[in-house]
Each structure stands twice: as structure tokens, then as C-alpha cells.
Amino acid sequence: MRPGLVSTRPDAVLSFLVPSLQCMRIAPAARFSTSQPRCKRDNNNVRGLSAVRATGLRRRQTLSVKQKDFENQQLPKPTPITEKPTGTPDHGLWDFFKDQKLLQTPVDEQKHGRAWTVGELRSRDWDTLHQLWWICAKERNRLATEKGERHRLEAGYGDYENKNRDEVVQKTMKAILDTLAERHQAYMEAYEMAKNDPTVDLWRTDGPQFSPPAAYDPLEADDDVQPRPS
């Protein structure tokens, strides 16, 4: 059906097809072209900058930080830590400060390993997991103390490294919880199996709950079983 039929003979087509044909006549199809379309200039101030093609700043392009700020050293600098905490060297609150320093530098803060995995913790005993849990809890308290101290002093550094280290400690604590959850699930499954095991007496308190079965004696075999003829 041609779009011209709408203007010449509108009664020659069905009524529900007339709106679609009118749209076809008003908005013709676009031409196929492989050339790059010409876009109008937008308000993007960084258009044309590319790190791959090494196209830098334009001649009249301005930034919030100017070159004269570097020359005159007017940029903000991190606040130097001049305060030194005082007190007895063996006080228990020193555990909230690493190496008895008020704040750690970003270089020292990012010196840490990866988090423990569940596979590594499965072979550890209960005492080791309990000790590792409270080491992580104390480390998180130390990181929270340094975070609050940075905000109080407006130090201007260390928040990124502090956050990354805290995330690693949280992953270790989650792995400990997953390991204990696996052990609890295995214990509950073994407990349900022991209820139906005749060799296990769960209610016995004066001795071992497991009674191994008697060894098999071939001389005490069933008499009804006849030997196979040779």
C-alpha cells in the first residue's frame, strides 16, 4: 500500500489503517548513510580531551586549580600532627593506637595483607578462631578511633586507606562466621543421625556415648546358611 492512497482515495483502505498511513506520509523514512553525523556543539567543557591521543588543555580552557597556585604554594596541605598523647606506657587504652601513635600515615595504613578465607579457617580450632575474632574487633576499634581523630583534627588524609583496611577486616570476620555456621550445621546433621544409631547413646553421662559393635566372628555364622557344594 502506498502512502499516496491516503490523500487520493481514503475510502480504499481500512479505517484502522488510516492513522498509520498518515504517519508514514508525514514522517518519511530517514536516508541510509555511513558518514559520521554532524552534531551541534554542546556545553561539555572537556570535549576533545583524550588521554589516548594525548590531547591536553586548550589555550583558553581554565581549571579550578591554576598554575600560579602551585608556584605560590597556596594549595591546601595536610594538617601536621603536633599533639602527642601522654600517659602511662602500659595503659590498656594504648591498644586503640598502633605503635602508640595518634595517627598513622597513609603509607603505613595500607600495609596490610588480604582477608582470611573460609577454606583457610576450616582447619583452625575453636581457640584460634576465637582469638582471631577479637583481634579483628580490636583492629576495627582502632580504625574507628583514628577515623574520629582525623575528623577532629581535619587532617585531610588517610580516610581512603582507613576504609580499605576496615573492609579487609570485615571480610575476615565474615569468613569466621561462615566457618562456625558450617560447623554448627555439620553438628546438627550428625546429632540427627546419632538419634537413629543403635551404637550411640546420647543420654549417657557416666561413660562414652559410643559403643562400637562386636567384631564379626565367622564361626558364629547362621546355621541356616548351607555351604556351597564343591
Coordinates of N, CA and C in Angstrom, one line a residue:
M1 N 0.9 -1.2 0.0 CA 0.0 0.0 0.0 C 0.9 1.2 0.0
R2 N 0.5 2.2 -0.8 CA 1.3 3.4 -1.0 C 0.8 4.5 -0.1
P3 N 1.6 5.3 0.5 CA 1.1 6.5 1.3 C 0.2 7.4 0.5
G4 N 0.4 7.5 -0.8 CA -0.4 8.4 -1.6 C -1.9 8.0 -1.6
L5 N -2.2 6.8 -1.2 CA -3.6 6.4 -1.2 C -4.4 7.1 -0.2
V6 N -3.8 7.6 0.9 CA -4.5 8.3 1.9 C -5.1 9.6 1.4
S7 N -4.3 10.3 0.6 CA -4.8 11.6 0.1 C -5.7 11.5 -1.1
T8 N -5.6 10.4 -1.9 CA -6.4 10.3 -3.1 C -7.7 9.5 -2.9
R9 N -7.5 8.4 -2.3 CA -8.7 7.5 -2.0 C -8.7 7.0 -0.6
P10 N -9.1 7.8 0.4 CA -9.1 7.4 1.8 C -10.1 6.2 2.0
D11 N -11.1 6.1 1.1 CA -12.1 5.0 1.3 C -11.6 3.7 0.8
A12 N -10.4 3.7 0.2 CA -10.0 2.4 -0.4 C -9.2 1.6 0.6
V13 N -8.9 2.1 1.8 CA -8.2 1.4 2.8 C -9.1 1.2 4.0
L14 N -8.7 0.3 4.9 CA -9.5 0.1 6.1 C -9.3 1.4 7.0
S15 N -10.3 1.6 7.8 CA -10.3 2.8 8.7 C -9.2 2.7 9.7
F16 N -8.9 1.5 10.3 CA -7.9 1.5 11.4 C -6.5 1.6 10.8
L17 N -6.3 1.6 9.5 CA -5.0 1.8 8.9 C -4.7 3.2 8.5
V18 N -5.7 4.0 8.5 CA -5.5 5.4 8.1 C -4.6 6.2 9.0
P19 N -4.6 6.1 10.3 CA -3.6 6.9 11.1 C -2.2 6.5 10.8
S20 N -2.0 5.2 10.7 CA -0.6 4.7 10.4 C -0.1 5.2 9.1
L21 N -1.0 5.2 8.1 CA -0.5 5.7 6.8 C -0.3 7.2 6.8
Q22 N -1.1 7.9 7.5 CA -0.8 9.3 7.6 C 0.5 9.6 8.3
C23 N 0.9 8.8 9.3 CA 2.2 9.0 9.9 C 3.3 8.7 8.9
M24 N 3.1 7.7 8.1 CA 4.1 7.3 7.0 C 4.3 8.5 6.0
R25 N 3.2 9.2 5.7 CA 3.3 10.2 4.8 C 3.9 11.5 5.4
I26 N 3.6 11.7 6.7 CA 4.2 12.9 7.3 C 5.6 12.7 7.7
A27 N 6.0 11.6 8.2 CA 7.4 11.3 8.6 C 8.0 10.3 7.8
P28 N 8.6 10.6 6.7 CA 9.2 9.6 5.8 C 10.4 9.0 6.4
A29 N 10.9 7.9 5.9 CA 12.0 7.2 6.4 C 13.3 7.9 6.2
A30 N 14.2 7.8 7.1 CA 15.5 8.5 7.0 C 16.4 7.8 6.0
R31 N 17.2 8.6 5.4 CA 18.1 8.0 4.4 C 19.3 7.3 5.1
F32 N 19.7 6.2 4.4 CA 20.8 5.4 4.9 C 22.1 6.1 4.6
S33 N 23.0 6.2 5.5 CA 24.3 6.9 5.3 C 25.3 6.3 6.2
T34 N 26.5 6.1 5.7 CA 27.6 5.6 6.6 C 28.5 6.7 7.0
S35 N 28.3 8.0 6.7 CA 29.1 9.1 7.1 C 28.8 9.5 8.5
Q36 N 29.7 10.1 9.3 CA 29.5 10.5 10.6 C 28.6 11.7 10.7
P37 N 27.6 11.7 11.5 CA 26.7 12.8 11.5 C 27.3 14.0 12.2
R38 N 26.9 15.2 11.8 CA 27.4 16.4 12.4 C 26.6 16.8 13.6
C39 N 27.2 16.7 14.8 CA 26.4 17.1 16.0 C 26.6 18.5 16.3
K40 N 25.6 19.1 16.9 CA 25.7 20.5 17.3 C 26.6 20.6 18.6
R41 N 27.2 21.7 18.8 CA 28.1 22.0 19.9 C 27.3 22.0 21.2
D42 N 27.8 21.2 22.2 CA 27.1 21.1 23.4 C 27.9 21.9 24.5
N43 N 27.5 21.8 25.7 CA 28.1 22.5 26.8 C 29.2 21.7 27.6
N44 N 29.7 20.7 26.9 CA 30.8 19.9 27.5 C 32.1 20.6 27.4
N45 N 32.7 21.0 28.5 CA 33.9 21.8 28.5 C 35.2 20.9 28.3
V46 N 35.0 19.6 28.5 CA 36.2 18.8 28.3 C 36.1 18.0 27.0
R47 N 35.2 18.4 26.1 CA 35.1 17.7 24.8 C 36.4 17.9 24.0
G48 N 36.9 16.8 23.5 CA 38.2 16.9 22.7 C 39.4 16.5 23.5
L49 N 39.3 16.3 24.8 CA 40.4 15.9 25.6 C 40.4 14.4 25.6
S50 N 41.6 13.8 25.3 CA 41.8 12.4 25.3 C 43.1 12.0 25.8
A51 N 43.1 11.0 26.8 CA 44.3 10.5 27.3 C 45.0 9.6 26.3
V52 N 44.3 9.0 25.4 CA 44.9 8.1 24.4 C 45.6 8.8 23.4
R53 N 45.0 9.9 22.9 CA 45.6 10.7 21.8 C 46.5 11.9 22.4
A54 N 46.6 11.9 23.7 CA 47.4 13.0 24.3 C 47.0 14.4 23.9
T55 N 45.7 14.6 23.9 CA 45.2 16.0 23.6 C 45.0 16.7 24.9
G56 N 45.8 17.7 25.2 CA 45.7 18.3 26.5 C 44.7 19.5 26.6
L57 N 44.9 20.4 27.4 CA 44.1 21.6 27.6 C 44.2 22.5 26.4
R58 N 43.0 23.1 26.1 CA 43.0 24.2 25.1 C 43.6 25.4 25.6
R59 N 43.8 26.4 24.7 CA 44.5 27.6 25.1 C 43.7 28.4 26.1
R60 N 42.5 28.5 25.9 CA 41.7 29.3 26.8 C 40.9 28.5 27.8
Q61 N 41.2 27.3 28.0 CA 40.5 26.4 29.0 C 41.0 26.7 30.3
T62 N 40.2 26.8 31.3 CA 40.6 27.1 32.7 C 40.2 26.0 33.6
L63 N 40.9 25.8 34.7 CA 40.6 24.8 35.7 C 40.4 25.5 37.0
S64 N 39.9 24.7 38.0 CA 39.7 25.3 39.3 C 41.0 25.5 40.0
V65 N 42.1 24.7 39.7 CA 43.4 24.9 40.2 C 44.3 25.5 39.1
K66 N 44.9 26.6 39.4 CA 45.7 27.3 38.4 C 47.2 27.0 38.7
Q67 N 48.0 27.3 37.6 CA 49.4 27.0 37.7 C 50.1 27.9 38.8
K68 N 49.6 29.2 38.9 CA 50.1 30.1 39.9 C 49.9 29.6 41.3
D69 N 48.9 28.8 41.6 CA 48.7 28.2 42.9 C 49.8 27.2 43.3
F70 N 50.3 26.5 42.3 CA 51.4 25.6 42.5 C 52.7 26.4 42.8
E71 N 52.9 27.5 42.0 CA 54.1 28.3 42.2 C 54.1 29.1 43.5
N72 N 52.9 29.6 43.9 CA 52.8 30.3 45.2 C 52.6 29.4 46.4
Q73 N 52.4 28.1 46.2 CA 52.2 27.1 47.2 C 51.0 27.5 48.1
Q74 N 49.9 27.8 47.4 CA 48.6 28.2 48.1 C 47.6 27.0 48.1
L75 N 48.0 25.9 47.7 CA 47.1 24.7 47.8 C 47.0 24.2 49.2
P76 N 45.9 23.6 49.6 CA 45.7 23.1 50.9 C 46.7 21.9 51.2
K77 N 47.2 21.9 52.4 CA 48.2 20.9 52.8 C 47.6 20.1 53.9
P78 N 48.0 18.8 54.1 CA 47.5 18.1 55.2 C 48.0 18.7 56.5
T79 N 47.1 18.6 57.5 CA 47.4 19.2 58.8 C 48.5 18.4 59.5
P80 N 49.6 19.0 59.9 CA 50.6 18.2 60.7 C 50.2 17.8 62.1
I81 N 50.5 16.6 62.5 CA 50.1 16.1 63.8 C 51.2 16.5 64.8
T82 N 50.8 17.5 65.6 CA 51.8 18.0 66.6 C 51.4 17.5 68.0
E83 N 50.2 17.1 68.2 CA 49.8 16.6 69.5 C 50.4 15.2 69.8
K84 N 50.8 15.0 71.0 CA 51.4 13.7 71.4 C 50.6 13.3 72.6
P85 N 50.0 12.1 72.6 CA 49.2 11.7 73.8 C 50.2 11.3 74.9
T86 N 49.8 11.6 76.1 CA 50.6 11.3 77.3 C 49.9 10.3 78.1
G87 N 50.6 9.6 79.0 CA 50.1 8.7 79.9 C 51.1 7.6 80.2
T88 N 50.6 6.6 81.0 CA 51.5 5.5 81.4 C 51.7 4.6 80.1
P89 N 52.9 4.1 79.9 CA 53.2 3.3 78.7 C 52.4 2.0 78.7
D90 N 52.1 1.5 79.8 CA 51.4 0.2 79.8 C 49.9 0.3 80.0
H91 N 49.3 1.4 79.7 CA 47.9 1.6 79.9 C 47.1 0.8 78.9
G92 N 46.0 0.2 79.2 CA 45.2 -0.6 78.3 C 44.6 0.1 77.1
L93 N 44.4 1.4 77.3 CA 43.9 2.2 76.1 C 44.9 2.4 75.0
W94 N 46.1 2.1 75.2 CA 47.1 2.2 74.1 C 46.8 1.2 73.0
D95 N 46.0 0.2 73.3 CA 45.6 -0.8 72.2 C 44.8 -0.1 71.1
F96 N 44.2 1.0 71.4 CA 43.4 1.8 70.4 C 44.3 2.6 69.5
F97 N 45.6 2.6 69.7 CA 46.6 3.4 68.9 C 47.7 2.5 68.6
K98 N 48.0 2.3 67.3 CA 49.0 1.4 66.8 C 50.4 2.1 67.1
D99 N 51.3 1.4 67.7 CA 52.7 1.8 68.0 C 52.7 3.1 68.8
Q100 N 51.6 3.3 69.6 CA 51.4 4.5 70.5 C 51.5 5.8 69.7
K101 N 51.0 5.8 68.5 CA 50.9 7.0 67.7 C 49.5 7.4 67.5
L102 N 49.3 8.7 67.5 CA 47.9 9.3 67.4 C 47.3 8.9 66.1
L103 N 48.0 9.1 65.0 CA 47.5 8.8 63.7 C 48.6 8.1 62.9
Q104 N 48.2 7.2 62.0 CA 49.1 6.5 61.1 C 49.1 7.2 59.7
T105 N 50.3 7.2 59.1 CA 50.4 7.8 57.8 C 49.6 6.9 56.8
P106 N 49.2 7.5 55.6 CA 48.6 6.6 54.6 C 49.4 5.5 54.1
V107 N 50.8 5.7 54.1 CA 51.7 4.6 53.6 C 51.6 3.4 54.7
D108 N 51.7 3.8 55.9 CA 51.7 2.7 57.0 C 50.3 2.1 57.1
E109 N 49.2 2.8 56.8 CA 47.9 2.3 56.9 C 47.6 1.3 55.9
Q110 N 48.1 1.4 54.7 CA 47.8 0.5 53.6 C 48.7 -0.7 53.6
K111 N 49.6 -0.8 54.5 CA 50.5 -2.0 54.6 C 49.8 -3.1 55.4
H112 N 49.0 -3.9 54.7 CA 48.3 -5.0 55.3 C 48.1 -6.1 54.3
G113 N 47.8 -7.3 54.8 CA 47.6 -8.4 53.9 C 46.1 -8.5 53.5
R114 N 45.8 -9.6 52.8 CA 44.4 -9.9 52.4 C 43.6 -10.5 53.6
A115 N 42.3 -10.6 53.3 CA 41.5 -11.2 54.3 C 41.6 -12.8 54.3
W116 N 41.3 -13.4 55.5 CA 41.3 -14.8 55.6 C 40.1 -15.4 54.8
T117 N 40.3 -16.5 54.2 CA 39.2 -17.2 53.5 C 38.6 -18.3 54.4
V118 N 37.4 -18.8 54.0 CA 36.8 -19.9 54.7 C 37.6 -21.2 54.6
G119 N 38.2 -21.4 53.4 CA 39.0 -22.6 53.3 C 40.2 -22.7 54.2
E120 N 40.7 -21.5 54.5 CA 41.9 -21.5 55.4 C 41.5 -21.6 56.9
L121 N 40.3 -21.2 57.2 CA 39.8 -21.2 58.6 C 39.2 -22.5 59.0
R122 N 38.9 -23.4 58.0 CA 38.2 -24.7 58.3 C 39.1 -25.6 59.2
S123 N 40.4 -25.5 59.0 CA 41.4 -26.3 59.7 C 41.8 -25.8 61.0
R124 N 41.3 -24.6 61.4 CA 41.6 -24.0 62.7 C 40.7 -24.4 63.8
D125 N 41.3 -24.5 65.0 CA 40.4 -24.9 66.1 C 39.6 -23.8 66.7
W126 N 38.8 -24.1 67.7 CA 37.9 -23.1 68.2 C 38.7 -21.9 68.9
D127 N 39.8 -22.3 69.7 CA 40.5 -21.2 70.3 C 41.2 -20.2 69.4
T128 N 41.7 -20.8 68.2 CA 42.3 -19.9 67.2 C 41.3 -19.0 66.6
L129 N 40.1 -19.5 66.3 CA 39.1 -18.6 65.7 C 38.6 -17.6 66.7
H130 N 38.5 -18.0 68.0 CA 38.1 -17.0 69.0 C 39.1 -15.9 69.2
Q131 N 40.4 -16.3 69.1 CA 41.4 -15.3 69.3 C 41.4 -14.4 68.0
L132 N 41.3 -14.9 66.8 CA 41.3 -14.1 65.6 C 40.1 -13.2 65.6
W133 N 39.0 -13.6 66.1 CA 37.8 -12.7 66.1 C 38.0 -11.5 66.9
W134 N 38.6 -11.6 68.1 CA 38.8 -10.5 68.9 C 40.0 -9.6 68.5
I135 N 40.9 -10.2 67.8 CA 42.0 -9.3 67.2 C 41.4 -8.4 66.1
C136 N 40.4 -9.0 65.3 CA 39.8 -8.2 64.3 C 38.9 -7.1 64.9
A137 N 38.2 -7.5 66.0 CA 37.4 -6.5 66.7 C 38.2 -5.3 67.3
K138 N 39.4 -5.7 67.8 CA 40.2 -4.6 68.3 C 40.8 -3.7 67.2
E139 N 41.1 -4.4 66.1 CA 41.6 -3.6 64.9 C 40.5 -2.6 64.4
R140 N 39.3 -3.1 64.4 CA 38.2 -2.2 63.9 C 38.0 -1.0 64.9
N141 N 38.1 -1.3 66.2 CA 38.1 -0.2 67.2 C 39.2 0.8 67.0
R142 N 40.4 0.3 66.6 CA 41.5 1.2 66.4 C 41.3 2.1 65.1
L143 N 40.7 1.4 64.1 CA 40.4 2.2 62.9 C 39.3 3.2 63.1
A144 N 38.3 2.9 63.9 CA 37.3 3.9 64.2 C 37.8 5.0 65.0
T145 N 38.8 4.7 65.9 CA 39.4 5.8 66.7 C 40.2 6.7 65.9
E146 N 40.9 6.2 64.9 CA 41.7 7.1 64.0 C 40.8 7.9 63.1
K147 N 39.7 7.3 62.7 CA 38.8 8.0 61.8 C 38.2 9.2 62.5
G148 N 37.8 9.0 63.8 CA 37.2 10.1 64.5 C 38.3 11.2 64.8
E149 N 39.5 10.7 65.0 CA 40.6 11.7 65.3 C 40.9 12.5 64.1
R150 N 40.9 11.9 62.9 CA 41.1 12.6 61.7 C 40.1 13.7 61.4
H151 N 38.8 13.4 61.7 CA 37.8 14.4 61.5 C 37.9 15.5 62.5
R152 N 38.4 15.2 63.7 CA 38.5 16.2 64.7 C 39.7 17.2 64.4
L153 N 40.8 16.6 63.9 CA 41.9 17.4 63.6 C 41.8 18.0 62.1
E154 N 40.9 17.5 61.3 CA 40.8 17.9 59.9 C 42.1 17.7 59.2
A155 N 42.5 16.4 59.3 CA 43.9 16.1 58.8 C 43.9 16.1 57.3
G156 N 42.8 15.7 56.6 CA 42.7 15.7 55.2 C 43.4 14.6 54.5
Y157 N 43.7 13.5 55.1 CA 44.3 12.3 54.5 C 43.9 11.1 55.3
G158 N 44.1 10.0 54.7 CA 44.0 8.7 55.4 C 42.7 8.1 55.4
D159 N 41.6 8.8 55.0 CA 40.3 8.2 55.0 C 40.1 7.0 54.0
Y160 N 40.7 7.1 52.9 CA 40.6 6.1 51.9 C 41.4 4.8 52.3
E161 N 42.6 5.0 52.8 CA 43.3 3.8 53.3 C 42.6 3.2 54.6
N162 N 42.1 4.0 55.4 CA 41.3 3.5 56.6 C 40.1 2.7 56.2
K163 N 39.4 3.1 55.2 CA 38.2 2.4 54.7 C 38.6 1.1 54.1
N164 N 39.7 1.1 53.3 CA 40.1 -0.2 52.6 C 40.5 -1.2 53.7
R165 N 41.2 -0.8 54.7 CA 41.7 -1.7 55.7 C 40.5 -2.2 56.5
D166 N 39.6 -1.4 56.8 CA 38.4 -1.8 57.6 C 37.6 -2.9 56.8
E167 N 37.5 -2.7 55.5 CA 36.8 -3.7 54.7 C 37.5 -5.1 54.7
V168 N 38.8 -5.1 54.7 CA 39.5 -6.3 54.7 C 39.3 -7.0 56.1
V169 N 39.2 -6.3 57.2 CA 39.0 -6.9 58.5 C 37.6 -7.4 58.5
Q170 N 36.6 -6.7 58.0 CA 35.2 -7.2 58.0 C 35.1 -8.5 57.2
K171 N 35.8 -8.6 56.1 CA 35.8 -9.9 55.3 C 36.3 -11.0 56.1
T172 N 37.3 -10.8 56.9 CA 37.9 -11.9 57.8 C 36.8 -12.3 58.8
M173 N 36.2 -11.3 59.4 CA 35.2 -11.6 60.4 C 34.0 -12.4 59.8
K174 N 33.6 -12.0 58.6 CA 32.5 -12.7 57.9 C 32.9 -14.2 57.6
A175 N 34.2 -14.4 57.3 CA 34.7 -15.7 57.0 C 34.7 -16.6 58.3
I176 N 35.0 -16.0 59.4 CA 34.9 -16.7 60.7 C 33.5 -17.1 61.0
L177 N 32.5 -16.2 60.8 CA 31.1 -16.6 61.0 C 30.6 -17.7 60.1
D178 N 31.1 -17.6 58.8 CA 30.7 -18.7 57.9 C 31.3 -20.0 58.3
T179 N 32.5 -20.0 58.8 CA 33.1 -21.3 59.2 C 32.4 -21.9 60.4
L180 N 32.0 -21.0 61.4 CA 31.3 -21.5 62.5 C 29.9 -22.0 62.1
A181 N 29.3 -21.3 61.1 CA 28.0 -21.8 60.7 C 28.1 -23.1 60.0
E182 N 29.1 -23.4 59.3 CA 29.3 -24.7 58.7 C 29.5 -25.8 59.7
R183 N 30.3 -25.5 60.8 CA 30.5 -26.5 61.8 C 29.2 -26.7 62.6
H184 N 28.4 -25.7 62.8 CA 27.1 -25.9 63.5 C 26.2 -26.8 62.7
Q185 N 26.2 -26.5 61.4 CA 25.3 -27.3 60.5 C 25.7 -28.8 60.5
A186 N 27.1 -29.0 60.4 CA 27.6 -30.4 60.5 C 27.2 -31.1 61.8
Y187 N 27.3 -30.3 62.9 CA 27.0 -30.9 64.2 C 25.5 -31.3 64.3
M188 N 24.6 -30.4 63.8 CA 23.2 -30.7 63.8 C 22.9 -31.9 63.0
E189 N 23.5 -32.1 61.8 CA 23.3 -33.2 61.0 C 23.8 -34.5 61.7
A190 N 24.9 -34.4 62.3 CA 25.5 -35.6 63.0 C 24.6 -36.0 64.2
Y191 N 24.0 -35.0 64.9 CA 23.2 -35.2 66.0 C 21.9 -36.0 65.6
E192 N 21.3 -35.6 64.5 CA 20.1 -36.2 64.0 C 20.4 -37.7 63.6
M193 N 21.6 -37.9 63.0 CA 22.0 -39.3 62.6 C 22.2 -40.1 63.8
A194 N 22.8 -39.5 64.9 CA 23.1 -40.3 66.1 C 21.8 -40.7 66.8
K195 N 20.7 -40.0 66.7 CA 19.5 -40.4 67.3 C 19.0 -41.8 66.8
N196 N 19.2 -42.1 65.6 CA 18.8 -43.3 65.0 C 19.9 -44.4 64.9
D197 N 21.0 -44.1 65.6 CA 22.1 -45.1 65.5 C 22.1 -45.9 66.8
P198 N 22.0 -47.2 66.8 CA 21.9 -48.0 68.0 C 23.3 -48.1 68.8
T199 N 24.4 -47.7 68.1 CA 25.7 -47.8 68.8 C 25.9 -46.5 69.6
V200 N 25.1 -45.5 69.5 CA 25.3 -44.2 70.1 C 24.2 -44.0 71.2
D201 N 24.6 -43.7 72.4 CA 23.6 -43.4 73.5 C 23.9 -41.9 73.9
L202 N 23.0 -41.0 73.4 CA 23.2 -39.6 73.6 C 22.9 -39.2 75.0
W203 N 22.1 -40.0 75.8 CA 21.7 -39.6 77.1 C 22.6 -40.2 78.2
R204 N 23.7 -40.9 77.8 CA 24.6 -41.5 78.8 C 25.6 -40.4 79.2
T205 N 25.7 -40.3 80.6 CA 26.6 -39.3 81.1 C 27.8 -39.8 82.0
D206 N 27.8 -41.1 82.2 CA 28.8 -41.7 83.1 C 29.9 -42.5 82.3
G207 N 29.9 -42.3 81.0 CA 30.8 -43.0 80.2 C 30.8 -42.6 78.8
P208 N 31.5 -43.3 77.9 CA 31.4 -43.0 76.5 C 30.1 -43.2 75.9
Q209 N 29.6 -42.3 75.1 CA 28.3 -42.4 74.4 C 28.3 -43.4 73.2
F210 N 29.5 -43.7 72.7 CA 29.6 -44.5 71.6 C 30.1 -45.9 72.0
S211 N 29.3 -46.9 71.6 CA 29.7 -48.3 71.9 C 30.0 -49.0 70.6
P212 N 31.2 -49.4 70.3 CA 31.5 -50.0 69.0 C 30.9 -51.4 68.9
P213 N 30.4 -51.8 67.7 CA 29.8 -53.1 67.6 C 30.8 -54.2 67.7
A214 N 30.3 -55.4 68.1 CA 31.2 -56.5 68.3 C 31.8 -56.9 67.0
A215 N 33.0 -57.5 67.0 CA 33.7 -57.9 65.8 C 33.0 -59.1 65.2
Y216 N 33.0 -59.2 63.9 CA 32.4 -60.3 63.2 C 33.2 -61.6 63.4
D217 N 32.5 -62.7 63.8 CA 33.1 -64.0 64.0 C 32.6 -65.0 63.0
P218 N 33.4 -65.5 62.1 CA 32.8 -66.4 61.1 C 32.3 -67.7 61.7
L219 N 32.8 -68.1 62.9 CA 32.4 -69.4 63.5 C 31.0 -69.3 64.0
E220 N 30.5 -68.0 64.3 CA 29.2 -67.8 64.8 C 28.2 -67.4 63.7
A221 N 28.4 -67.9 62.6 CA 27.5 -67.6 61.4 C 26.2 -68.3 61.6
D222 N 25.2 -67.9 60.8 CA 23.9 -68.5 60.9 C 24.0 -70.0 60.5
D223 N 23.3 -70.9 61.3 CA 23.3 -72.3 60.9 C 22.4 -72.6 59.7
D224 N 21.5 -71.7 59.4 CA 20.6 -71.9 58.3 C 21.3 -71.8 57.0
V225 N 22.4 -71.2 57.0 CA 23.2 -71.0 55.7 C 24.0 -72.2 55.4
Q226 N 23.7 -72.9 54.3 CA 24.4 -74.1 53.9 C 25.6 -73.8 53.1
P227 N 26.7 -74.5 53.3 CA 27.8 -74.3 52.4 C 27.6 -74.7 51.0
R228 N 28.3 -74.0 50.1 CA 28.1 -74.2 48.7 C 28.8 -75.5 48.3
P229 N 28.2 -76.4 47.6 CA 28.8 -77.7 47.2 C 30.0 -77.4 46.3
S230 N 31.0 -78.3 46.4 CA 32.2 -78.1 45.6 C 32.0 -78.8 44.2

